[in-house]
Coordinates of C-alpha atoms in Angstrom, one line a residue:
M1 CA 0.0 0.0 0.0
T2 CA 1.3 3.5 -0.9
S3 CA 2.3 5.6 2.0
T4 CA 3.6 9.2 2.4
L5 CA 5.6 11.1 5.0
R6 CA 4.8 14.8 5.1
R7 CA 7.7 17.3 5.1
H8 CA 5.6 20.5 5.3
S9 CA 2.3 20.9 7.3
I10 CA 0.9 23.3 4.8
L11 CA 2.0 23.7 1.1
P12 CA 0.4 26.0 -1.4
A13 CA -1.4 24.3 -4.3
I14 CA 1.1 23.6 -7.1
N15 CA 1.0 26.2 -9.8
E16 CA 2.4 24.2 -12.7
S17 CA 3.4 27.3 -14.6
Q18 CA 5.4 28.7 -11.7
R19 CA 6.9 25.3 -11.0
L20 CA 8.1 24.8 -14.6
N21 CA 9.5 28.4 -14.6
A22 CA 11.4 27.7 -11.3
L23 CA 12.8 24.4 -12.8
A24 CA 14.0 26.3 -15.9
Q25 CA 15.7 28.9 -13.8
T26 CA 17.8 26.3 -12.1
G27 CA 19.5 25.4 -15.4
L28 CA 19.5 21.8 -14.4
L29 CA 17.6 20.3 -17.3
D30 CA 19.8 18.6 -19.8
S31 CA 22.9 19.8 -17.9
P32 CA 26.2 17.8 -17.8
P33 CA 26.8 15.3 -15.0
D34 CA 27.7 16.8 -11.7
P35 CA 29.9 14.9 -9.2
R36 CA 28.0 16.4 -6.2
F37 CA 24.7 15.0 -7.4
D38 CA 26.2 11.7 -8.4
A39 CA 27.7 11.3 -5.0
L40 CA 24.3 11.6 -3.3
T41 CA 22.7 9.2 -5.8
R42 CA 25.3 6.6 -5.1
L43 CA 24.9 7.2 -1.4
A44 CA 21.2 6.7 -1.6
A45 CA 21.6 3.4 -3.5
D46 CA 24.1 2.2 -0.9
L47 CA 22.0 3.2 2.1
F48 CA 18.9 1.4 0.9
K49 CA 20.9 -1.5 -0.7
V50 CA 19.0 -1.2 -3.9
P51 CA 20.2 -1.4 -7.5
I52 CA 18.6 1.8 -8.8
A53 CA 18.7 5.4 -7.5
L54 CA 17.8 8.6 -9.4
I55 CA 17.7 12.3 -9.1
S56 CA 14.6 13.0 -11.2
L57 CA 13.4 16.4 -12.5
I58 CA 9.8 16.7 -13.7
D59 CA 9.5 18.7 -16.9
D60 CA 6.1 19.4 -18.6
E61 CA 6.0 16.2 -20.6
R62 CA 8.9 14.1 -19.3
Q63 CA 11.0 13.2 -16.3
W64 CA 14.7 13.7 -16.9
F65 CA 17.4 12.2 -14.7
K66 CA 20.0 14.6 -13.5
S67 CA 21.8 11.7 -11.9
R68 CA 21.2 7.9 -12.1
V69 CA 22.6 4.7 -10.8
G70 CA 21.6 1.3 -12.2
L71 CA 19.4 2.7 -15.0
G72 CA 20.5 3.1 -18.6
I73 CA 17.9 5.6 -19.9
C74 CA 18.1 9.3 -19.1
E75 CA 14.4 10.2 -19.3
T76 CA 10.9 8.8 -19.5
E77 CA 7.5 10.2 -20.4
R78 CA 6.0 12.1 -17.5
E79 CA 2.7 10.2 -17.5
I80 CA 4.4 6.9 -16.5
A81 CA 6.8 8.6 -14.0
F82 CA 6.6 7.5 -10.3
C83 CA 8.2 10.8 -9.4
S84 CA 5.4 12.8 -11.0
K85 CA 3.1 11.3 -8.5
A86 CA 5.7 11.8 -5.7
I87 CA 5.8 15.6 -6.2
E88 CA 2.1 15.7 -5.2
S89 CA 2.9 13.9 -1.9
N90 CA 4.2 16.8 0.2
G91 CA 7.2 14.7 1.4
V92 CA 8.1 11.1 0.7
L93 CA 6.2 8.7 -1.5
V94 CA 6.7 5.0 -0.6
V95 CA 5.3 2.1 -2.7
P96 CA 6.4 -1.1 -0.9
D97 CA 5.0 -3.4 -3.7
T98 CA 3.8 -2.0 -7.0
H99 CA 2.0 -5.2 -7.8
S100 CA -0.4 -4.5 -5.0
D101 CA -0.9 -0.8 -5.8
P102 CA -3.7 0.0 -8.3
H103 CA -1.9 3.3 -9.3
F104 CA 1.2 1.5 -10.5
S105 CA 0.5 -2.2 -11.1
A106 CA 0.0 -1.7 -14.8
N107 CA 2.8 0.8 -15.2
P108 CA 5.1 0.0 -18.2
L109 CA 8.1 0.4 -15.8
V110 CA 6.5 -2.3 -13.6
V111 CA 5.4 -4.9 -16.1
G112 CA 8.5 -4.3 -18.2
P113 CA 12.1 -3.3 -17.7
P114 CA 13.3 -2.3 -15.1
Y115 CA 10.4 -4.2 -13.4
I116 CA 10.0 -1.9 -10.5
R117 CA 8.5 -3.6 -7.4
F118 CA 9.6 -1.1 -4.7
Y119 CA 9.8 2.7 -4.9
A120 CA 10.6 5.5 -2.4
G121 CA 11.1 9.1 -3.4
A122 CA 11.6 12.4 -1.5
V123 CA 10.6 15.6 -3.1
I124 CA 13.2 18.3 -3.9
Y125 CA 11.7 21.8 -3.3
T126 CA 12.8 25.3 -4.2
K127 CA 13.1 27.9 -1.4
D128 CA 9.5 29.0 -2.3
R129 CA 8.4 25.3 -1.8
L130 CA 7.8 24.6 -5.4
P131 CA 8.6 20.9 -6.2
L132 CA 11.3 20.3 -8.8
G133 CA 11.5 16.5 -8.7
T134 CA 12.8 13.8 -6.4
I135 CA 15.7 11.8 -5.2
C136 CA 14.4 8.2 -5.3
V137 CA 15.4 4.6 -4.9
M138 CA 13.9 1.5 -6.6
S139 CA 14.2 -2.2 -6.6
P140 CA 12.9 -5.2 -8.6
E141 CA 12.1 -6.8 -5.2
P142 CA 9.3 -5.6 -2.9
R143 CA 10.4 -4.2 0.5
Q144 CA 9.3 -1.9 3.3
C145 CA 10.7 1.5 4.0
T146 CA 11.2 2.4 7.7
L147 CA 10.5 5.8 9.1
D148 CA 14.3 6.3 9.7
E149 CA 15.0 5.4 6.0
Q150 CA 12.4 7.9 4.9
N151 CA 14.0 10.6 7.0
I152 CA 17.4 9.8 5.5
L153 CA 15.9 10.2 2.0
I154 CA 14.4 13.5 3.1
R155 CA 17.9 14.6 4.3
C156 CA 19.4 13.8 1.0
A157 CA 16.7 15.9 -0.7
E158 CA 17.4 18.8 1.7
M159 CA 21.1 18.6 0.8
L160 CA 20.2 18.8 -2.9
E161 CA 17.9 21.7 -2.2
S162 CA 20.8 23.6 -0.5
L163 CA 23.2 22.8 -3.4
I164 CA 20.6 23.9 -6.0
E165 CA 19.8 27.1 -4.1
A166 CA 23.4 28.0 -3.8
D167 CA 24.1 27.4 -7.5
C168 CA 21.3 29.8 -8.3
D169 CA 22.4 32.5 -5.8
T170 CA 25.7 33.7 -7.4
T171 CA 25.8 36.8 -5.2
D172 CA 26.0 34.8 -1.9
C173 CA 29.6 35.2 -0.7
R174 CA 29.1 34.2 2.9
G175 CA 30.7 30.8 2.5
S176 CA 34.2 29.6 1.7
I177 CA 35.6 29.7 -1.8
S178 CA 35.4 25.9 -2.1
R179 CA 31.6 26.0 -1.4
M180 CA 31.1 28.6 -4.1
A181 CA 33.0 26.7 -6.8
Y182 CA 29.9 25.3 -8.4
K183 CA 30.8 25.9 -12.0
L184 CA 33.5 23.3 -11.5
S185 CA 31.2 21.0 -9.5
D186 CA 33.2 20.3 -6.4
Q187 CA 36.7 20.4 -4.8
S188 CA 37.9 17.3 -6.6
A189 CA 37.0 18.8 -9.9
L190 CA 38.8 22.0 -8.9
T191 CA 41.8 20.1 -7.8
G192 CA 42.0 18.3 -11.2
Y193 CA 41.6 21.7 -13.0
I194 CA 44.5 23.1 -10.9
R195 CA 46.7 20.1 -11.7
N196 CA 46.0 20.4 -15.4
A197 CA 46.8 24.1 -15.2
M198 CA 50.3 23.2 -13.9
K199 CA 50.9 20.8 -16.8
M200 CA 49.4 22.6 -19.8
P201 CA 51.1 25.8 -21.0
D202 CA 47.9 27.0 -22.6
L203 CA 45.8 26.6 -19.5
S204 CA 46.4 29.3 -16.8
L205 CA 44.6 30.0 -13.6
G206 CA 44.6 33.2 -11.7
I207 CA 43.1 34.5 -8.5
F208 CA 41.8 37.9 -7.5
M209 CA 42.3 38.4 -3.8
Y210 CA 40.6 41.4 -2.2
R211 CA 39.2 43.0 0.9
V212 CA 36.1 45.1 1.4
L213 CA 36.9 47.4 4.2
G214 CA 34.6 49.9 6.0
G215 CA 30.9 49.9 6.7
V216 CA 27.8 52.0 7.0
S217 CA 28.0 54.4 9.9
G218 CA 25.7 56.7 11.9
G219 CA 22.1 55.9 11.8
Q220 CA 22.3 53.6 8.8
K221 CA 21.4 50.0 9.6
L222 CA 23.5 46.9 9.4
A223 CA 21.2 45.6 6.7
R224 CA 22.3 48.4 4.4
S225 CA 25.9 47.6 5.1
S226 CA 25.4 44.0 4.3
R227 CA 23.5 44.9 1.1
L228 CA 26.3 47.2 -0.1
R229 CA 28.9 44.5 0.6
S230 CA 26.9 42.0 -1.4
D231 CA 26.6 44.4 -4.2
C232 CA 30.4 44.9 -4.2
H233 CA 31.0 41.2 -4.5
K234 CA 28.4 41.0 -7.4
H235 CA 30.2 43.8 -9.3
V236 CA 33.6 42.1 -8.8
A237 CA 32.2 38.8 -10.3
Q238 CA 30.7 40.7 -13.2
A239 CA 34.1 42.3 -14.0
F240 CA 35.5 38.8 -14.8
K241 CA 32.3 37.7 -16.7
D242 CA 32.8 34.1 -18.0
A243 CA 36.3 33.9 -16.7
C244 CA 35.0 33.5 -13.1
L245 CA 35.3 29.9 -11.9
A246 CA 34.8 30.3 -8.1
H247 CA 34.0 33.2 -5.8
G248 CA 33.9 33.4 -2.0
R249 CA 35.6 34.1 1.2
L250 CA 39.2 32.9 1.7
N251 CA 40.0 33.8 5.2
E252 CA 38.7 36.3 7.8
D253 CA 38.1 39.5 5.7
V254 CA 39.8 38.3 2.6
Y255 CA 37.8 37.2 -0.5
G256 CA 39.0 35.4 -3.6
L257 CA 37.8 34.9 -7.1
L258 CA 39.4 32.1 -9.0
F259 CA 39.5 32.7 -12.8
D260 CA 40.7 31.3 -16.1
S261 CA 43.2 33.9 -17.2
R262 CA 42.7 33.1 -20.8
K263 CA 39.1 34.4 -20.7
V264 CA 39.6 37.6 -18.7
P265 CA 37.9 40.4 -20.6
A266 CA 39.9 43.3 -21.7
G267 CA 39.9 46.2 -19.3
C268 CA 39.0 43.9 -16.3
A269 CA 41.6 45.6 -14.1
T270 CA 40.2 49.0 -15.0
V271 CA 36.7 47.9 -14.1
L272 CA 38.0 46.7 -10.7
E273 CA 39.7 50.1 -10.1
D274 CA 36.4 51.8 -10.9
I275 CA 34.6 49.5 -8.4
A276 CA 37.2 50.5 -5.8
D277 CA 36.3 54.2 -6.3
Y278 CA 32.6 53.7 -7.0
E279 CA 30.6 56.4 -5.3
A280 CA 27.8 53.9 -4.5
F281 CA 30.1 52.5 -1.8
P282 CA 30.9 55.8 0.0
T283 CA 32.2 54.2 3.2
F284 CA 33.6 51.1 1.6
R285 CA 37.1 50.6 0.3
L286 CA 38.1 47.8 -2.1
Y287 CA 41.7 46.6 -1.9
G288 CA 42.8 43.9 -4.3
T289 CA 45.6 42.1 -6.0
L290 CA 45.4 40.2 -9.3
I291 CA 47.5 37.0 -9.3
Y292 CA 48.2 35.2 -12.5
S293 CA 50.4 32.4 -11.2
I294 CA 49.4 29.9 -8.6
P295 CA 51.4 27.1 -6.9
S296 CA 51.1 23.5 -7.9
A297 CA 48.6 22.7 -5.1
T298 CA 47.9 19.1 -4.5
S299 CA 44.3 19.9 -3.4
F300 CA 42.0 22.8 -3.4
S301 CA 42.1 23.3 0.3
S302 CA 45.9 23.3 0.1
L303 CA 45.7 26.1 -2.5
I304 CA 43.5 28.2 -0.3
S305 CA 45.7 27.8 2.7
Q306 CA 48.7 28.8 0.7
L307 CA 47.1 31.8 -0.9
S308 CA 45.7 33.0 2.5
Y309 CA 49.2 32.6 4.0
V310 CA 50.8 34.7 1.2
W311 CA 48.2 37.4 1.5
H312 CA 48.6 37.8 5.3
N313 CA 52.3 37.2 5.6
T314 CA 54.2 38.4 2.5
D315 CA 55.5 42.0 2.3
N316 CA 55.5 41.8 -1.5
L317 CA 51.8 42.4 -1.6
N318 CA 50.8 46.1 -1.0
H319 CA 47.5 46.0 0.7
G320 CA 47.1 49.7 1.0
V321 CA 46.4 50.4 -2.7
F322 CA 44.8 48.5 -5.6
Q323 CA 47.3 46.5 -7.6
S324 CA 46.8 44.8 -10.9
E325 CA 50.3 43.6 -11.8
T326 CA 51.2 39.9 -12.1
I327 CA 52.2 38.2 -8.8
D328 CA 54.1 34.9 -8.9
V329 CA 52.6 33.2 -5.9
A330 CA 54.7 30.0 -6.3
S331 CA 58.0 31.9 -5.9
L332 CA 56.5 33.9 -2.9
I333 CA 55.6 30.7 -1.1
K334 CA 59.0 29.1 -1.9
S335 CA 60.7 32.1 -0.4
S336 CA 58.4 32.3 2.6
F337 CA 59.4 31.4 6.2
I338 CA 57.2 28.4 6.5
L339 CA 58.5 26.5 3.4
K340 CA 62.1 27.4 3.9
N341 CA 62.1 26.4 7.6
L342 CA 59.7 23.5 7.8
E343 CA 62.3 20.7 7.1
A344 CA 64.8 22.3 9.4
A345 CA 62.2 22.6 12.2
I346 CA 61.5 18.9 11.9
D347 CA 65.2 18.0 11.9
N348 CA 65.9 20.2 14.9
N349 CA 62.9 19.0 16.9
A350 CA 61.5 22.6 16.9
I351 CA 57.8 21.9 16.3
G352 CA 56.0 21.5 19.6
L353 CA 52.5 20.3 20.5
A354 CA 49.4 22.3 21.4
F355 CA 46.7 20.6 23.4
S356 CA 43.2 22.0 23.0
P357 CA 40.4 20.8 25.3
V358 CA 37.5 19.0 23.7
V359 CA 34.2 19.0 25.6
D360 CA 32.1 15.8 25.5
V361 CA 28.5 16.8 26.3
R362 CA 27.6 13.2 27.0
R363 CA 30.3 12.6 29.6
T364 CA 31.2 15.5 31.8
T365 CA 34.1 13.5 33.4
D366 CA 35.6 12.6 30.0
K367 CA 38.8 14.5 29.2
T368 CA 39.8 14.6 25.6
M369 CA 42.5 16.7 23.9
L370 CA 43.0 17.7 20.3
V371 CA 46.7 17.7 19.5
S372 CA 48.0 20.1 16.9
P373 CA 51.5 21.4 15.8
L374 CA 52.9 24.3 17.8
W375 CA 55.2 26.3 15.5
K376 CA 55.9 30.1 15.4
D377 CA 57.2 32.1 12.5
E378 CA 59.9 34.8 12.5
E379 CA 57.6 37.3 14.1
G380 CA 56.7 34.9 16.9
D381 CA 53.2 34.4 15.5
L382 CA 51.7 31.0 15.7
V383 CA 51.5 29.3 12.2
D384 CA 47.9 28.0 11.5
R385 CA 47.7 24.3 12.2
D386 CA 45.9 23.5 9.0
L387 CA 48.5 25.5 7.0
V388 CA 51.3 23.4 8.4
Y389 CA 49.6 20.2 7.1
S390 CA 49.1 21.6 3.6
I391 CA 52.5 23.2 3.2
A392 CA 54.2 19.9 4.3
Q393 CA 52.3 18.2 1.5
Y394 CA 53.2 21.0 -1.0
A395 CA 56.9 20.7 0.0
G396 CA 57.0 16.9 -0.4
L397 CA 57.5 16.5 3.4
S398 CA 54.2 14.8 4.2
R399 CA 55.6 11.5 5.4
K400 CA 58.6 13.1 7.2
Y401 CA 56.2 15.5 9.0
S402 CA 53.7 12.7 9.8
V403 CA 56.4 10.5 11.3
Y404 CA 57.8 13.4 13.4
M405 CA 54.4 14.4 14.8
L406 CA 53.3 10.9 15.6
D407 CA 56.5 10.1 17.4
R408 CA 56.3 13.3 19.5
I409 CA 52.7 12.6 20.3
F410 CA 53.3 9.0 21.3
E411 CA 56.2 10.1 23.5
F412 CA 54.1 12.7 25.2
I413 CA 51.1 10.5 25.9
L414 CA 53.4 7.8 27.4
D415 CA 55.9 9.8 29.3
A416 CA 55.0 13.5 29.7
S417 CA 52.2 15.8 30.9
V418 CA 51.1 19.3 30.0
E419 CA 52.3 21.7 32.6
G420 CA 49.5 22.5 35.1
S421 CA 47.1 19.8 33.9
E422 CA 46.5 16.1 34.2
H423 CA 46.7 13.5 31.5
A424 CA 43.7 13.3 29.2
E425 CA 41.8 10.0 28.6
R426 CA 42.0 10.4 24.9
Y427 CA 44.1 12.3 22.4
I428 CA 42.9 13.3 18.9
V429 CA 45.7 13.6 16.3
S430 CA 45.5 14.5 12.6
L431 CA 46.8 12.5 9.7
Q432 CA 46.7 12.9 5.9
G433 CA 44.4 10.4 4.2
H434 CA 47.1 9.3 1.8
E435 CA 49.1 7.9 4.7
L436 CA 46.5 5.2 5.2
S437 CA 46.9 4.3 1.5
R438 CA 50.5 3.2 2.1
G439 CA 51.0 -0.6 2.4
D440 CA 53.6 -0.2 5.1
W441 CA 51.7 2.3 7.3
L442 CA 50.2 -0.4 9.5
K443 CA 53.6 -2.0 10.2
E444 CA 54.9 1.5 11.1
M445 CA 52.0 2.1 13.5
V446 CA 52.3 -1.4 15.1
N447 CA 56.0 -0.8 15.7
R448 CA 55.3 2.6 17.2
F449 CA 52.8 1.0 19.6
R450 CA 55.4 -1.5 20.6
R451 CA 57.9 1.3 21.4
Y452 CA 55.3 3.4 23.1
P453 CA 52.7 1.0 24.7
L454 CA 49.8 3.5 25.1
P455 CA 46.7 2.6 27.0
V456 CA 44.1 0.9 24.8
G457 CA 41.6 3.4 23.5
S458 CA 43.6 6.5 24.2
L459 CA 44.3 7.5 20.6
R460 CA 41.9 8.8 18.0
I461 CA 43.2 9.6 14.5
A462 CA 41.5 12.4 12.5
V463 CA 41.9 11.8 8.8
N464 CA 42.0 15.3 7.3
S465 CA 41.9 14.5 3.6
A466 CA 40.0 12.1 1.3
I467 CA 41.2 8.5 0.6
P468 CA 41.0 7.6 -3.1
P469 CA 38.5 4.8 -3.9
A470 CA 41.2 2.5 -5.3
S471 CA 43.0 2.6 -1.9
R472 CA 40.0 2.2 0.4
N473 CA 40.1 -1.5 0.8
L474 CA 43.7 -1.3 2.0
A475 CA 42.9 1.7 4.2
K476 CA 39.9 -0.2 5.7
S477 CA 41.9 -3.3 6.6
Q478 CA 44.6 -1.2 8.3
M479 CA 42.1 0.9 10.2
E480 CA 40.2 -2.2 11.4
E481 CA 43.5 -3.9 12.5
L482 CA 44.6 -0.9 14.6
H483 CA 41.2 -0.7 16.2
S484 CA 41.0 -4.3 17.1
R485 CA 44.5 -4.5 18.5
F486 CA 45.0 -1.1 20.1
G487 CA 41.5 0.5 20.3
V488 CA 42.4 3.2 17.8
E489 CA 39.3 5.1 16.6
F490 CA 39.2 7.1 13.3
I491 CA 37.5 10.4 12.7
Y492 CA 36.8 11.9 9.3
D493 CA 38.0 15.5 9.6
G494 CA 36.9 18.6 7.6
Y495 CA 33.5 17.1 6.9
G496 CA 30.6 19.0 5.4
E497 CA 32.0 20.9 2.4
D498 CA 32.5 18.1 -0.1
V499 CA 29.3 16.1 -0.7
G500 CA 31.3 13.3 -2.2
A501 CA 33.0 12.7 1.1
L502 CA 29.6 11.3 2.4
Q503 CA 30.5 8.0 0.8
L504 CA 33.6 7.6 3.0
L505 CA 31.4 7.1 6.1
F506 CA 30.0 4.0 4.6
D507 CA 33.1 2.7 2.8
L508 CA 35.5 3.0 5.8
P509 CA 35.2 2.2 9.6
F510 CA 35.0 5.8 10.9
K511 CA 33.7 6.1 14.4
G512 CA 33.1 9.9 14.2
V513 CA 33.2 12.9 11.9
C514 CA 34.5 16.4 12.6
L515 CA 32.6 19.2 10.9
G516 CA 34.8 21.4 8.8
S517 CA 35.9 24.8 10.3
E518 CA 34.4 26.6 7.3
L519 CA 31.1 25.0 7.9
V520 CA 31.3 26.0 11.6
E521 CA 32.2 29.6 10.7
R522 CA 29.2 29.9 8.3
I523 CA 26.8 29.4 11.2
D524 CA 27.2 33.0 12.2
S525 CA 25.8 34.1 8.9
M526 CA 23.1 31.4 8.6
P527 CA 19.5 32.5 8.8
G528 CA 17.7 30.9 11.8
D529 CA 19.3 28.3 14.0
A530 CA 21.0 26.2 11.3
S531 CA 20.9 25.6 7.6
A532 CA 19.1 22.6 6.1
F533 CA 22.5 21.5 4.7
S534 CA 24.1 21.3 8.1
Q535 CA 21.2 19.5 9.6
S536 CA 21.2 17.0 6.7
V537 CA 24.9 16.3 7.2
V538 CA 24.3 15.6 10.9
G539 CA 21.4 13.3 10.1
I540 CA 23.5 11.2 7.6
C541 CA 26.3 11.0 10.2
R542 CA 23.9 9.7 12.7
H543 CA 22.7 7.1 10.2
A544 CA 26.3 6.0 9.8
D545 CA 26.4 5.6 13.6
C546 CA 29.1 8.2 13.9
F547 CA 29.6 10.7 16.8
I548 CA 29.9 14.3 15.7
M549 CA 32.6 16.8 16.6
A550 CA 32.9 20.5 15.8
K551 CA 36.2 22.3 16.1
N552 CA 37.3 26.0 16.1
I553 CA 34.2 27.1 18.0
T554 CA 34.6 30.9 18.4
T555 CA 31.1 32.3 19.2
E556 CA 28.1 31.5 21.5
R557 CA 25.9 31.3 18.4
Q558 CA 28.0 28.5 16.9
F559 CA 27.9 26.5 20.2
I560 CA 24.1 27.0 20.6
T561 CA 23.4 26.1 17.0
L562 CA 25.7 23.0 17.0
S563 CA 24.1 21.9 20.3
A564 CA 20.7 22.0 18.7
M565 CA 22.0 20.1 15.7
G566 CA 23.2 17.3 18.1
C567 CA 27.0 17.6 18.1
D568 CA 28.7 15.5 20.7
Y569 CA 32.2 17.1 21.0
Y570 CA 33.3 20.8 20.8
E571 CA 36.8 22.4 20.5
G572 CA 37.9 25.9 20.0
P573 CA 38.8 29.3 21.6
L574 CA 35.3 29.4 23.2
I575 CA 35.8 26.1 24.8
G576 CA 39.3 26.7 26.2
D577 CA 42.8 27.9 25.3
P578 CA 45.3 25.3 24.3
A579 CA 48.1 24.2 26.6
E580 CA 51.5 24.4 24.9
L581 CA 54.4 22.0 25.0
P582 CA 57.2 23.4 22.9
F583 CA 60.1 21.3 21.7
T584 CA 63.6 22.7 21.4
P585 CA 66.8 21.4 19.8

């Protein structure tokens, strides 16, 4: 018997003309494959253990599949589409057995290929609550669909809604540049684009880094200030026209626009200079730098970290005036303190450890510490912990750095204590994902445990980069072995930005996830208590039986919102200052 689970208590009657217009405005119909959508489709098929999963868009006379798993055709007539019936359901439509349902028993897709017996579809809505289509799962075998499973399907639909809305809202610059890179689909696509740019002389990437300083003063309201700032971002993007690949915030008050330098329109720099002096922004000031050469980043997050570091720490960039000359970022990074001195710091035992308290809301007596590198630059300022990881990879020092940090951490847990505090019950340490892909990594870790016999269950490893699909079986066996022998638990770090990473929770034995710092930072600009995207991420984590941690909590709003979302662990300046254990030669 057909059943439905309602998502909205009251929905307006569907205006088909408005619905079709909204669908057309998304630009999704007949669009190329998108890895973000494909990742959610594969995830749905795996979660329900069914051979067919689809993202279906309902046009006027057809249903077209934006993404599909297990089905060879790309569209069907609307009159036989299950999903056409689903968009009238106000939530989730479930058909446990089509042979017993009079609406579908004679359907050509039931009596003929692919012989559908089971169907469940969750409606995808616009922000105005107009149905666009569904994400659905199907099977040639009848089956039930539990309430929990229906809720998971709804969460997948909510994630799609957030992605579609963000794609349509090109002026929204509240998020990170990686979240805004929708023209190139996702971070993995951007990484491939960057790598190609390094190999092909006719393909060149550039980035425009800028700050919008000032604000609306006097009796003018904050809303006007926000609107002017948004207008400024919009004009910057328009200056690059089709050359714009990604646009968003890089770090703190610095914004970035990634562009294909081959397509930059003539006079772009002049337009940017005009924007900087535009009288419509009387209390604003735009400072920017055009950069036509970027480093050979191994990942998009690595590129962003490197660019942010250069912006904040290199004297070659004049932030006081608008610049449009070419800047060679690669040479700047190579001459910077961090790259020149990283290997020497490792050799001289000069990178210490910082221990940040992690609050477990379920166990007030539990004491967990997040361990990160403690290293200061020439000015005595602490180098960002995430930057150290990415620069080590950029410099070809990943393995050397990983060995150094793990040895220091094992030594400390076994033999030392942080001054003024007691030992923690658990320590969370970070590790690059590609380390788990090495065949000798397990042997190295076993030998390390033999040298430093830590208490069982005292170590959690946060994997802070993705593991390639071809290496996941090896990684899985090594993770399971360490857990069974030494109680090591693994956390997927930086979660929530790359939709494709969802699959990792079901492919690998992760016990927890750590929400990405960028996702946490966005909470302050989210309308309401939390975005549907964030809530959906948390829901899927729960379905994977993973605990949830959020790091770098800086505001009360972040903490309150994350608590409402159901996070288990919290770390950051709001929670407590890190204790420092420096190492010296």
